[in-house]
XYZ file of C-alpha atoms in Angstrom:
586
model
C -167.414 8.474 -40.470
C -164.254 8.518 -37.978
C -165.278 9.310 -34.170
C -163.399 12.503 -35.957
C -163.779 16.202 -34.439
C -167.236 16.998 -35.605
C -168.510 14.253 -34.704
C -166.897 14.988 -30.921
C -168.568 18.516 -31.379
C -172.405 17.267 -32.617
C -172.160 15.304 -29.541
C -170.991 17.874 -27.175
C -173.634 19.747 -28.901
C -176.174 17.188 -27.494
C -175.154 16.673 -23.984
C -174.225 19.913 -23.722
C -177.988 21.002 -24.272
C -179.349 18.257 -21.932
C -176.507 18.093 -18.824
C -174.980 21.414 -18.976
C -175.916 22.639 -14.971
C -176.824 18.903 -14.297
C -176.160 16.775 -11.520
C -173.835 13.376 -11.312
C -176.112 11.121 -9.300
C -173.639 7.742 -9.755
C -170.668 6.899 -11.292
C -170.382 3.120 -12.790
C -167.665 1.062 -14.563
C -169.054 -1.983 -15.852
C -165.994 -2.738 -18.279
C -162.320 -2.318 -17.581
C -162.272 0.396 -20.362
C -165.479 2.299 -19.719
C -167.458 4.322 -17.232
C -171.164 5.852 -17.110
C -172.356 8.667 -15.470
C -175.659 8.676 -13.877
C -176.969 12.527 -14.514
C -180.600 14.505 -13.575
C -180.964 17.968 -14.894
C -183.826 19.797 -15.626
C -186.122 17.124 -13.772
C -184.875 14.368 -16.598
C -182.473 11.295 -16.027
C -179.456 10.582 -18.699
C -176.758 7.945 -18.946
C -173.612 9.419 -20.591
C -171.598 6.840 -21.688
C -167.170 7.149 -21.959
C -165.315 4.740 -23.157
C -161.789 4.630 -24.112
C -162.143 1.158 -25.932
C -159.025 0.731 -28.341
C -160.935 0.002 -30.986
C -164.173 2.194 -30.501
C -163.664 4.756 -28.256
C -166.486 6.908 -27.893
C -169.268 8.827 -25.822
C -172.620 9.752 -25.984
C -176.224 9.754 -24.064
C -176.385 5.605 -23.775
C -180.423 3.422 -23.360
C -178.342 0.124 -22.284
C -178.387 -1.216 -18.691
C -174.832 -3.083 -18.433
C -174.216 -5.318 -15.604
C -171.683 -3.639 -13.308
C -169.060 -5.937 -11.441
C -169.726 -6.713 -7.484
C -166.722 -5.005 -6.733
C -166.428 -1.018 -8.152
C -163.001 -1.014 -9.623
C -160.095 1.806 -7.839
C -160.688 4.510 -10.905
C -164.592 3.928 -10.279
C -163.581 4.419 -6.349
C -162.320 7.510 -6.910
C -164.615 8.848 -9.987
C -167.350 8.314 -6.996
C -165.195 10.128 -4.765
C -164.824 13.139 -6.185
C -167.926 13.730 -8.987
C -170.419 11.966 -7.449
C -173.306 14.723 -6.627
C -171.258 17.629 -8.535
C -172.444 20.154 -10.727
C -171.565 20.064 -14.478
C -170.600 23.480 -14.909
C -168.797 23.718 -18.152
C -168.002 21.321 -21.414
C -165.803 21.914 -23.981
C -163.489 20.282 -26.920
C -160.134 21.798 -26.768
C -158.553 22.759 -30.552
C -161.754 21.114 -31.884
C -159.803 18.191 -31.328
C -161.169 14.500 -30.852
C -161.274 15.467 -26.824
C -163.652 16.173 -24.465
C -163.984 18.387 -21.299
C -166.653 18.219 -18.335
C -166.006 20.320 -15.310
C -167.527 19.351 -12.374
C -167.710 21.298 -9.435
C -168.593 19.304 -6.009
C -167.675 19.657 -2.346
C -164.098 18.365 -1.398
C -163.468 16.614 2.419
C -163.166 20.326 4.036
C -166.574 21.422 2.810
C -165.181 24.082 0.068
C -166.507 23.755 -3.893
C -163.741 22.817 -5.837
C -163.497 22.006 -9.684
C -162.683 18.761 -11.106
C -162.339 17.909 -14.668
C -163.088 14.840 -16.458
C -161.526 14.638 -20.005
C -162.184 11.795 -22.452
C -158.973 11.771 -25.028
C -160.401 9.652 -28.069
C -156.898 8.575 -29.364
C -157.400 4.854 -31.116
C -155.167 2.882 -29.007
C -153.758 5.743 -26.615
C -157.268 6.327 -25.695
C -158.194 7.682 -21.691
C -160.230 8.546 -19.120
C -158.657 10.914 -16.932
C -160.059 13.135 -13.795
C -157.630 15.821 -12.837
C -158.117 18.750 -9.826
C -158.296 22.189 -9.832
C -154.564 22.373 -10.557
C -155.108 20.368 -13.332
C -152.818 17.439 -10.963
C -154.153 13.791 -12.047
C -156.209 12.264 -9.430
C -156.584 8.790 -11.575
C -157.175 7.547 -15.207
C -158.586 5.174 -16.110
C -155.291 3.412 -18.279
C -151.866 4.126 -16.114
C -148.902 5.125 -19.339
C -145.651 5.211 -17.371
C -142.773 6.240 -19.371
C -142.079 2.416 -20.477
C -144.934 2.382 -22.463
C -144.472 6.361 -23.875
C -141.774 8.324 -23.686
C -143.601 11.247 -24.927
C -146.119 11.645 -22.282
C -146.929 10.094 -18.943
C -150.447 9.821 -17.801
C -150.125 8.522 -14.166
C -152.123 10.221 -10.752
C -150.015 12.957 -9.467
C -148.548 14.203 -12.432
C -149.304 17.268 -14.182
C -152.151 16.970 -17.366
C -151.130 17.857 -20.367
C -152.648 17.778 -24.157
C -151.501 15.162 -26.173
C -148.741 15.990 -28.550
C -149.502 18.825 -31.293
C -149.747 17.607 -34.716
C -149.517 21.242 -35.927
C -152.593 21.741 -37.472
C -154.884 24.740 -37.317
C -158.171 24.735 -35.786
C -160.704 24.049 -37.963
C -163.034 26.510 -36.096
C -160.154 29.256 -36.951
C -160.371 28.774 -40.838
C -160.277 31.729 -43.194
C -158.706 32.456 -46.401
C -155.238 33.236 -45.383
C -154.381 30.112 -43.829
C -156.439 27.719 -46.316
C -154.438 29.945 -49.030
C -150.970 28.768 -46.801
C -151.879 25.626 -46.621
C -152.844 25.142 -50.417
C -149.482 26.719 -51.151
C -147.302 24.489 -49.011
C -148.961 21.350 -50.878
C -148.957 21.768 -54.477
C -148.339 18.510 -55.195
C -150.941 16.790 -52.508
C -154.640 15.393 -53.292
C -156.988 18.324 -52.132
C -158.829 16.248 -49.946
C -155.647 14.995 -48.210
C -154.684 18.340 -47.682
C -157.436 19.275 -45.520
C -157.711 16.307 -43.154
C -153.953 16.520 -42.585
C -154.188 20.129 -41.765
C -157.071 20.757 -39.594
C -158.125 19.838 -36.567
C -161.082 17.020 -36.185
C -161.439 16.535 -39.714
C -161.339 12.871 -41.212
C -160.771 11.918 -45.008
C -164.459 11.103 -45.633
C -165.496 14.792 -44.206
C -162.524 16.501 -46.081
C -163.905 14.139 -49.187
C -167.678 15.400 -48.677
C -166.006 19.112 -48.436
C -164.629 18.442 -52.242
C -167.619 16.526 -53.609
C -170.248 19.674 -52.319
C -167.469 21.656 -54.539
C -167.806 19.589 -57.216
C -164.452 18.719 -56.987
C -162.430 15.570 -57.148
C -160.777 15.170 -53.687
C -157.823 12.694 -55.793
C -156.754 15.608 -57.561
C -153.468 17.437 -56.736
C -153.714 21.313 -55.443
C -151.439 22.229 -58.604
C -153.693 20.878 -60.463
C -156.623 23.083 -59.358
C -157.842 26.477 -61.174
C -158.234 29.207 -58.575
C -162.345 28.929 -58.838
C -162.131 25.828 -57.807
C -159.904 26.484 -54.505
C -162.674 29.420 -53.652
C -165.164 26.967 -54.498
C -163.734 24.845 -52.129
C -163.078 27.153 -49.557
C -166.285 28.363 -49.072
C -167.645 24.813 -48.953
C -165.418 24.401 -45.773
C -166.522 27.248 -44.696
C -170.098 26.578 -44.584
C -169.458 23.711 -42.580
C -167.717 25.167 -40.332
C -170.298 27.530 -39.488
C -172.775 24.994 -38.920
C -170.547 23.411 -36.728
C -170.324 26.770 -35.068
C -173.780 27.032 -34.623
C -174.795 23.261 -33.569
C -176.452 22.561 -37.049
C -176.198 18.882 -37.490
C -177.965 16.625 -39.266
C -177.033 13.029 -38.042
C -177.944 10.243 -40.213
C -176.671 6.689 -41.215
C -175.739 5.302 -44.127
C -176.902 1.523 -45.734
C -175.830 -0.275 -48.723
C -177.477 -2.032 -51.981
C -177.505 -5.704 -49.406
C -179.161 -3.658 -46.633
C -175.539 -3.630 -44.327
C -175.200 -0.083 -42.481
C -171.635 0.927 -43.371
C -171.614 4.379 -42.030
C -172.668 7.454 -39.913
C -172.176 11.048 -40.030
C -173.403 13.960 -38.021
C -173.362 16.222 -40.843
C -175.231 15.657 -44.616
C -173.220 13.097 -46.504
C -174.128 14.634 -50.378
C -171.740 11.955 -51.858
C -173.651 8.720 -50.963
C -176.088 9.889 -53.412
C -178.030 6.422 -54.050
C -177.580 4.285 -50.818
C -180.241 4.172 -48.015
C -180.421 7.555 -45.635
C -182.116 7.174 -42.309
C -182.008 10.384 -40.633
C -182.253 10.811 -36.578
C -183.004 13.827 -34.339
C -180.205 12.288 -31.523
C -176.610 11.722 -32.545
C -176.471 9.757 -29.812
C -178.895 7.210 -30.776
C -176.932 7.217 -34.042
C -174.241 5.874 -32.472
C -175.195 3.686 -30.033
C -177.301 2.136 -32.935
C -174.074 1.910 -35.038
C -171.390 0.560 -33.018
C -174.001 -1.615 -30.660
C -172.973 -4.654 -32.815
C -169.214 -4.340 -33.335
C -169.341 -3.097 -29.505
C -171.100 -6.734 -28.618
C -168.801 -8.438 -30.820
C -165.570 -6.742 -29.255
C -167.388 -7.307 -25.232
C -168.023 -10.945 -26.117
C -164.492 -11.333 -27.694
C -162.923 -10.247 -24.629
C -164.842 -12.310 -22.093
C -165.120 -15.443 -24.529
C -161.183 -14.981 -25.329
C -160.153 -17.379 -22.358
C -162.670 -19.923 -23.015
C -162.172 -19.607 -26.886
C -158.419 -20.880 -26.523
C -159.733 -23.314 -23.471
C -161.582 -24.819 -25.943
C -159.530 -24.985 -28.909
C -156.712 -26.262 -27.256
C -158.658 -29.538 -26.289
C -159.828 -29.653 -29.949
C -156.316 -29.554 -30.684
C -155.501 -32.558 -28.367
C -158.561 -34.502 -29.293
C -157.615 -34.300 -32.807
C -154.006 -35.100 -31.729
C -155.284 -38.297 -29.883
C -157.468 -39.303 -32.683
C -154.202 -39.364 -35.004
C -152.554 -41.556 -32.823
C -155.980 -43.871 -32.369
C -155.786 -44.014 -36.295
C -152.081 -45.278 -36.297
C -152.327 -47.496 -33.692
C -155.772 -49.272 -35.345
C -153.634 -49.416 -38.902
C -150.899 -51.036 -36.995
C -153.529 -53.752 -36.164
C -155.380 -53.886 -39.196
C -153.774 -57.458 -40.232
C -154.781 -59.211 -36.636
C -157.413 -61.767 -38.501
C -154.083 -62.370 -40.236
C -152.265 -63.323 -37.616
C -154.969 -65.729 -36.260
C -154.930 -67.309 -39.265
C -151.661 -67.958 -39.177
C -151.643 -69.548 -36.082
C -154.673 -71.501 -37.124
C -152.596 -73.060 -40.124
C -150.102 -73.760 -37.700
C -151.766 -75.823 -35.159
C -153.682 -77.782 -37.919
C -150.106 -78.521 -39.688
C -147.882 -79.021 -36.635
C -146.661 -81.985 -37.189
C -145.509 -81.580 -40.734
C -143.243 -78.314 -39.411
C -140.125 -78.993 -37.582
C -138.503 -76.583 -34.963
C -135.440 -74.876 -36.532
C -137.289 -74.164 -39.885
C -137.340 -70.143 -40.447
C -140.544 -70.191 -42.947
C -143.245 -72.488 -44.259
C -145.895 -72.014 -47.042
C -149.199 -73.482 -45.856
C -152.417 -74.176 -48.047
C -154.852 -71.660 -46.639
C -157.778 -74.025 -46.251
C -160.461 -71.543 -45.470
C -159.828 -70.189 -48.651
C -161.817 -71.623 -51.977
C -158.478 -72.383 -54.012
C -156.284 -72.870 -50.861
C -153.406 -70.647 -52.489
C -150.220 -70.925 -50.564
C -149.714 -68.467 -47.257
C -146.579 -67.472 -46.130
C -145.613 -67.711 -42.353
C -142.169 -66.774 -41.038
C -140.890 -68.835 -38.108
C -138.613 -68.070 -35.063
C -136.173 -71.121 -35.504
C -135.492 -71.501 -31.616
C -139.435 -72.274 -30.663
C -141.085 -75.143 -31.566
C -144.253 -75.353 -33.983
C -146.487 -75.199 -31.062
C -144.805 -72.009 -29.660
C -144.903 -70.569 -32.900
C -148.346 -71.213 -33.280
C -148.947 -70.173 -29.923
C -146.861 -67.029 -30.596
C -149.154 -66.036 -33.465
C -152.454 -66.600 -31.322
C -150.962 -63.974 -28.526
C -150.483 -61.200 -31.299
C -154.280 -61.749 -32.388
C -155.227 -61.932 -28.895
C -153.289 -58.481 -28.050
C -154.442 -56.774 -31.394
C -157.925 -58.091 -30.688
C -157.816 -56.520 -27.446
C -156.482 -53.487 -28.852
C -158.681 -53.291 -31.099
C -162.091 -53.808 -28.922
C -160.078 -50.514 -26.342
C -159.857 -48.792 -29.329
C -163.243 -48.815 -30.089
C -164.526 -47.161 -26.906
C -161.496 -44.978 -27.005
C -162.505 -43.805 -30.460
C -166.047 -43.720 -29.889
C -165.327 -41.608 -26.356
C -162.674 -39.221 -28.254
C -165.348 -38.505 -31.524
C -167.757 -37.583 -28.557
C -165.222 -35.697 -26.655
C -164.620 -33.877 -30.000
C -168.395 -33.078 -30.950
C -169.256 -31.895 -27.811
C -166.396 -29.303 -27.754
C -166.950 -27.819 -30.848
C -170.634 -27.800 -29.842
C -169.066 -25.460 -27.417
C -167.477 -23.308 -29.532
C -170.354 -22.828 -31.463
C -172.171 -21.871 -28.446
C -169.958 -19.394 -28.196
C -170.321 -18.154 -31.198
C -173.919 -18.292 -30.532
C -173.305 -15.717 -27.041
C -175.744 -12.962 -26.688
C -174.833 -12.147 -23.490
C -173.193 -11.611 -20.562
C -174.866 -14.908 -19.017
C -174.390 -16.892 -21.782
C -170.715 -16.803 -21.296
C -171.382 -17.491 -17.611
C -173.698 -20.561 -18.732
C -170.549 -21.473 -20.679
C -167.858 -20.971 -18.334
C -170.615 -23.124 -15.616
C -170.738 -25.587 -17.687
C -166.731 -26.335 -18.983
C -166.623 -25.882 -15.212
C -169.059 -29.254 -14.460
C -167.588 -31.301 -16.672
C -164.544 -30.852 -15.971
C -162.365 -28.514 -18.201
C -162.331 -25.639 -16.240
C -161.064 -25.981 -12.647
C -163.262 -25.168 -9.678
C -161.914 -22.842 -6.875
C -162.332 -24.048 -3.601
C -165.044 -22.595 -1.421
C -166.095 -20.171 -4.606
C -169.986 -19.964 -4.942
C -171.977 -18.855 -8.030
C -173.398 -16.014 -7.007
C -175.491 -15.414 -10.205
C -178.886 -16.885 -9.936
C -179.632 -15.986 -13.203
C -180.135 -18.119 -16.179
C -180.173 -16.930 -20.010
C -183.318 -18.104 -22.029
C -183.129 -19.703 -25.622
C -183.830 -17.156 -28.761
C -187.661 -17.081 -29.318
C -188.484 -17.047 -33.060
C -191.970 -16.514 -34.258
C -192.618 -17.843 -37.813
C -195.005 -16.213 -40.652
C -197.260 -18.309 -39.639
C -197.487 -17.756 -36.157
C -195.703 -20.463 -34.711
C -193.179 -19.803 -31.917
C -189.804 -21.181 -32.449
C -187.027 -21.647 -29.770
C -182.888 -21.906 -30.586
C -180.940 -23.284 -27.748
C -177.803 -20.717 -27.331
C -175.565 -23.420 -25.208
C -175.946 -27.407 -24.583
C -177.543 -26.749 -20.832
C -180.404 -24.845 -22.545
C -180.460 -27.673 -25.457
C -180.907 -30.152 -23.242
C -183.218 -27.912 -21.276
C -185.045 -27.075 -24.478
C -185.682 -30.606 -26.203
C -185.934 -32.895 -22.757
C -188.298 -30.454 -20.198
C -189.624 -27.604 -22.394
C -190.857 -29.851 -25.872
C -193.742 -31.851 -26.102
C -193.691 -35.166 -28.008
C -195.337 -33.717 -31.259
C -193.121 -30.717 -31.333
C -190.923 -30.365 -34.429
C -187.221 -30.977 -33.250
C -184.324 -29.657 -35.415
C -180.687 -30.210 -35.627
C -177.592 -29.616 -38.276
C -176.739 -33.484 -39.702
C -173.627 -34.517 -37.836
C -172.319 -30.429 -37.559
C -172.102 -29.046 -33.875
C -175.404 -26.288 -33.560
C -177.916 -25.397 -31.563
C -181.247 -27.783 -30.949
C -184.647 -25.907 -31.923
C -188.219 -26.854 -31.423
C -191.160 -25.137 -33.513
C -193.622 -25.577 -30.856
C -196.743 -27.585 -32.695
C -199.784 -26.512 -29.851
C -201.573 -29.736 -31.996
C -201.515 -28.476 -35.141
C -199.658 -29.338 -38.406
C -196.608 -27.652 -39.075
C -196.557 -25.639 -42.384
C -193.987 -25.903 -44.916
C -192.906 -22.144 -44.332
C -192.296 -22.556 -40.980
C -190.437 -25.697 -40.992
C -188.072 -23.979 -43.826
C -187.611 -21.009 -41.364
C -186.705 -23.569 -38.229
C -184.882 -24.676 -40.584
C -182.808 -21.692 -41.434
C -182.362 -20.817 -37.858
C -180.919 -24.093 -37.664
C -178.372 -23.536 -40.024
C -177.457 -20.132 -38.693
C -176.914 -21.219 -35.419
C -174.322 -23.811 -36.501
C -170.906 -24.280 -37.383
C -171.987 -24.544 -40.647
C -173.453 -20.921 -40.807
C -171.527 -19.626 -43.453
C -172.106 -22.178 -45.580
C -174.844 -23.840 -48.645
C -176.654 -26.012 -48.624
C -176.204 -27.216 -45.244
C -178.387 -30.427 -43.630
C -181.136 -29.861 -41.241
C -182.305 -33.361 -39.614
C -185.953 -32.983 -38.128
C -188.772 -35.222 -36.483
C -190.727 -35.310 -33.621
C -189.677 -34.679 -30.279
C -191.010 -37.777 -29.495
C -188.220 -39.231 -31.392
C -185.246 -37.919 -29.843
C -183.998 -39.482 -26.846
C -180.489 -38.588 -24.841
C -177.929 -41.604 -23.615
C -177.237 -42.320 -20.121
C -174.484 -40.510 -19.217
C -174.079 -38.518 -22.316
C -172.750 -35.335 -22.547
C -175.078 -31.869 -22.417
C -176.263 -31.390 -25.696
C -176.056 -34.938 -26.577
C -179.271 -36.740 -28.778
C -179.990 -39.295 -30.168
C -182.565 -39.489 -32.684
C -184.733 -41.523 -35.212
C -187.611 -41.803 -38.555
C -186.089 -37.712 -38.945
C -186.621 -36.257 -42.621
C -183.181 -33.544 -43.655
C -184.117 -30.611 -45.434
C -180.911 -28.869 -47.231
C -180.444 -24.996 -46.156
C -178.301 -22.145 -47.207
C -179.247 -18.942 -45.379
C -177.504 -15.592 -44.704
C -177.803 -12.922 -41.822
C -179.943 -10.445 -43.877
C -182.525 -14.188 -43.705
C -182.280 -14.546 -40.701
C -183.118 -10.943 -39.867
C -186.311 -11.241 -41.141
C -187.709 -13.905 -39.071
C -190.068 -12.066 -36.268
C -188.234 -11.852 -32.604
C -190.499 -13.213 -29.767
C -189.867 -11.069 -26.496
């Protein structure tokens, strides 16, 4: 369901149970977008999170511990300011609108209480924080909108609060039969269902659809089209639901498909998903956080990996670019044994060629029928300097041609080892990953280093720890510094090494403790290889393995770089919902 007004009002419901007369201990912002507030009440310690993410903005009671930035941002400044050890006197959702209220009353600078309020605005895009005073002034938000970016409304400290624009719809909490009667009326020719979420408050088309389908009613169908049974029928549906809003009766609970993929939630009974997977849960908060955790990871990692992402792919690009030109050049050359032969024929025929002669046809005498070649002449050189002529063209394309060969061998590399990269970051479960990342682009050289700028982070991600049906622990590398780390320090020579065949992934080792490695287990390293490739997506893929014993790395090579021997391939094709399945180590 849509972050829509019921679901703002189930969680209200929630906090307001567990914070209401609370106090705001600390104030954090660990994204640019988001901010959690630190509460005890009633001798128990919560994290409410707010964010106005774009594409998932949200709040609820939060279990995660994000890493905060060294340096509190301004808006987290002043949120400390002016709520830190305040009372939470008061929360409410204005209109029953997707907006959220939490008065906090705390000591100003002269020692009086004063009121402050925090209001969360969950508006896709035009989402906010925003903290105003007593006289509902702005004090700061957490997204500045000057008048160049909306002339409707300008959300800037200083000015005056206001609601966002009025759509005109009634408040769902208002409902009776006179207005849904007005509203039916006004819309004879509009789906039922369509009709509701357009004209009340905090309702979204799947609730407005679950209204219609508790009616037995088909939402698609126009009002006209109704009989006046059904419109009572409907009515009182609505109704119901909006007295359980009215008295906090909510029933969160998520919904999963026929493949096992969770492609819903709702804080109320959802009758029409009769046949998919319910899981019910006594916190709507835990609902959510459970729901959007991934797509809220994928969106945290997009943003921090977005930099290095088109870092990365922009020296693909020019690797791929060089390699065309390699390829030209090298076809340009391909007739050099040509033009030593030429001058070969030459020298051994010189004196039957006199200077001023354009072309000759020589018997090719390397050749079993000495057939006739062809050789063009420059008519002011002699036959010697012709011949010698033809010997410097083989010498330069011979010398090409050796450069080439390092320069093709050094580009392939190049090119391996950066998409290596990108599937490492792919492969990012966290915040240090990326930093792991970033460290390492930084070492070798693609990434600039600031002058006088130390790493301050002295912490360093661990590989993914597998363990197999069998019992055997299995470790994925998540970037080429743990790879290397992985299969050079942490293996031991009878360990199982795995790797994609010639496709950029992670290494793994299936650690062997002396025993044989069973089939099972080798088919699960196996998958985990695949997944944690570039070729995840696809069939069939090839998994070298051997022994660790096997795999050596190059002098100077670059992270992530093996070389291997005696390996057996095993062919994979895996999904997610596989992968899933395979027991997480701690």
């Amino acid at each position: 369901m849509a972050f829509d007004g019921i679901t703002v009002s189930a969680i209200k419901a929630e906090i307001e149970d567990k914070i209401l007369g609370g106090r705001i201990d600390k104030v954090y912002q660990p994204e640019k977008d988001e901010i959690i507030l630190g509460i005890r009440s009633m001798g128990q310690a919560y994290k409410l999170l707010l964010t106005s993410n774009a594409s998932n903005p949200k709040f609820h009671f939060t279990q995660t511990n994000p890493s905060n930035p060294m340096t509190p941002p301004l808006f987290c400044m002043v949120m400390r300011k002016h709520l830190q050890s305040g009372k939470i006197i008061k929360i409410e959702q204005p209109d029953f609108d997707r907006i959220l209220n939490i008065y906090v009353e705390s000591l100003n600078e002269l020692g009086d209480y004063s009121v402050k309020k925090l209001v969360l605005e969950i508006m896709g895009r035009h989402s906010n924080i925003i903290l105003t005073d007593e006289n509902n002034t702005i004090l700061d938000c957490i997204k500045h909108i000057g008048h160049d970016t909306s002339s409707v409304r300008e959300v800037l400290p200083g000015r005056e609060y206001t609601l966002p624009p009025s759509q005109g719809k009634i408040n769902t909490l208002e409902l009776d039969d006179n207005n849904f009667k007005e509203v039916l009326g006004n819309s004879p020719s509009f789906e039922i269902q369509s009709v509701i979420y357009k004209n009340y408050t905090g309702i979204s088309p799947i609730a407005a659809s679950e209204i219609c389908y508790r009616a037995n009613a088909n939402g698609s169908t126009p009002v006209e089209a109704l009989t006046d049974i059904q419109k009572e029928v409907i009515f009182n549906e609505f109704a119901k639901l909006v007295e359980d809003i009215k008295a906090n009766r909510f029933y969160p609970e998520s919904i999963t498909n026929e493949k096992g993929k969770t492609i819903d939630f709702s804080p109320i009974e959802m009758s029409q998903f009769n046949g998919f997977e319910i899981k019910k849960y006594t916190s709507i908060s835990e609902l959510i956080e459970s729901f959007y955790a991934n797509r809220d990871f994928a969106y945290r990692i997009g943003q921090k990996t977005q930099d290095l992402r088109k870092l990365i792919t922009q020296n693909i690009e020019r690797c791929i670019r060089k390699k065309d030109i390699q390829m030209q050049t090298l076809r340009s050359i391909k007739n050099r044994d040509e033009l030593r032969l030429k001058g070969e024929l030459l020298t051994a025929n010189i004196y039957s060629i006199k200077k001023g002669m354009t072309t000759v046809e020589l018997p090719n005498y390397y050749s079993e029928n000495q057939e006739l070649v062809a050789i063009e002449l420059d008519s002011n050189k002699t036959p010697s300097e012709n011949a010698q002529k033809y010997y410097k063209a083989y010498n330069k394309a011979k010398r090409t041609f050796e450069a080439l060969k390092d320069q093709i061998k050094s580009n392939d590399e190049e090119l391996a080892y950066l998409e290596s990269v990108l599937t490492s970051v792919n492969n990012c479960t966290d915040e240090q990953d990326v930093k792991e990342i970033r460290r390492e682009l930084r070492e070798e050289g693609y990434v600039k280093k600031v002058k006088n700028q130390k790493d301050k982070s002295k912490k360093h991600s661990v590989p993914l720890h597998f363990i197999s049906q069998d019992g055997f622990d299995i470790y994925v590398g998540k970037n080429n510094i743990q790879n290397d780390e992985l299969t050079l320090k942490f293996a031991r020579p009878r360990d199982i090494w795995m790797h994609t065949k010639n496709i950029p992934g992670s290494h793994v080792i299936i650690v062997a403790n002396g025993h044989t490695i069973p089939d099972t287990t080798l088919n699960e390293g196996a998958m985990l290889s695949a997944f944690y490739s570039k070729a995840k997506n696809s069939s069939k893929v090839p998994v070298d393995y051997t022994e660790k014993k096997n795999v050596k790395k190059p002098n100077g090579s670059k992270p992530g770089f093996v070389i291997y021997e005696t390996n057996k391939t095993a062919y994979i094709t895996t999904s997610e919902e596989e992968i899933k399945k395979i027991r997480r180590g701690d």
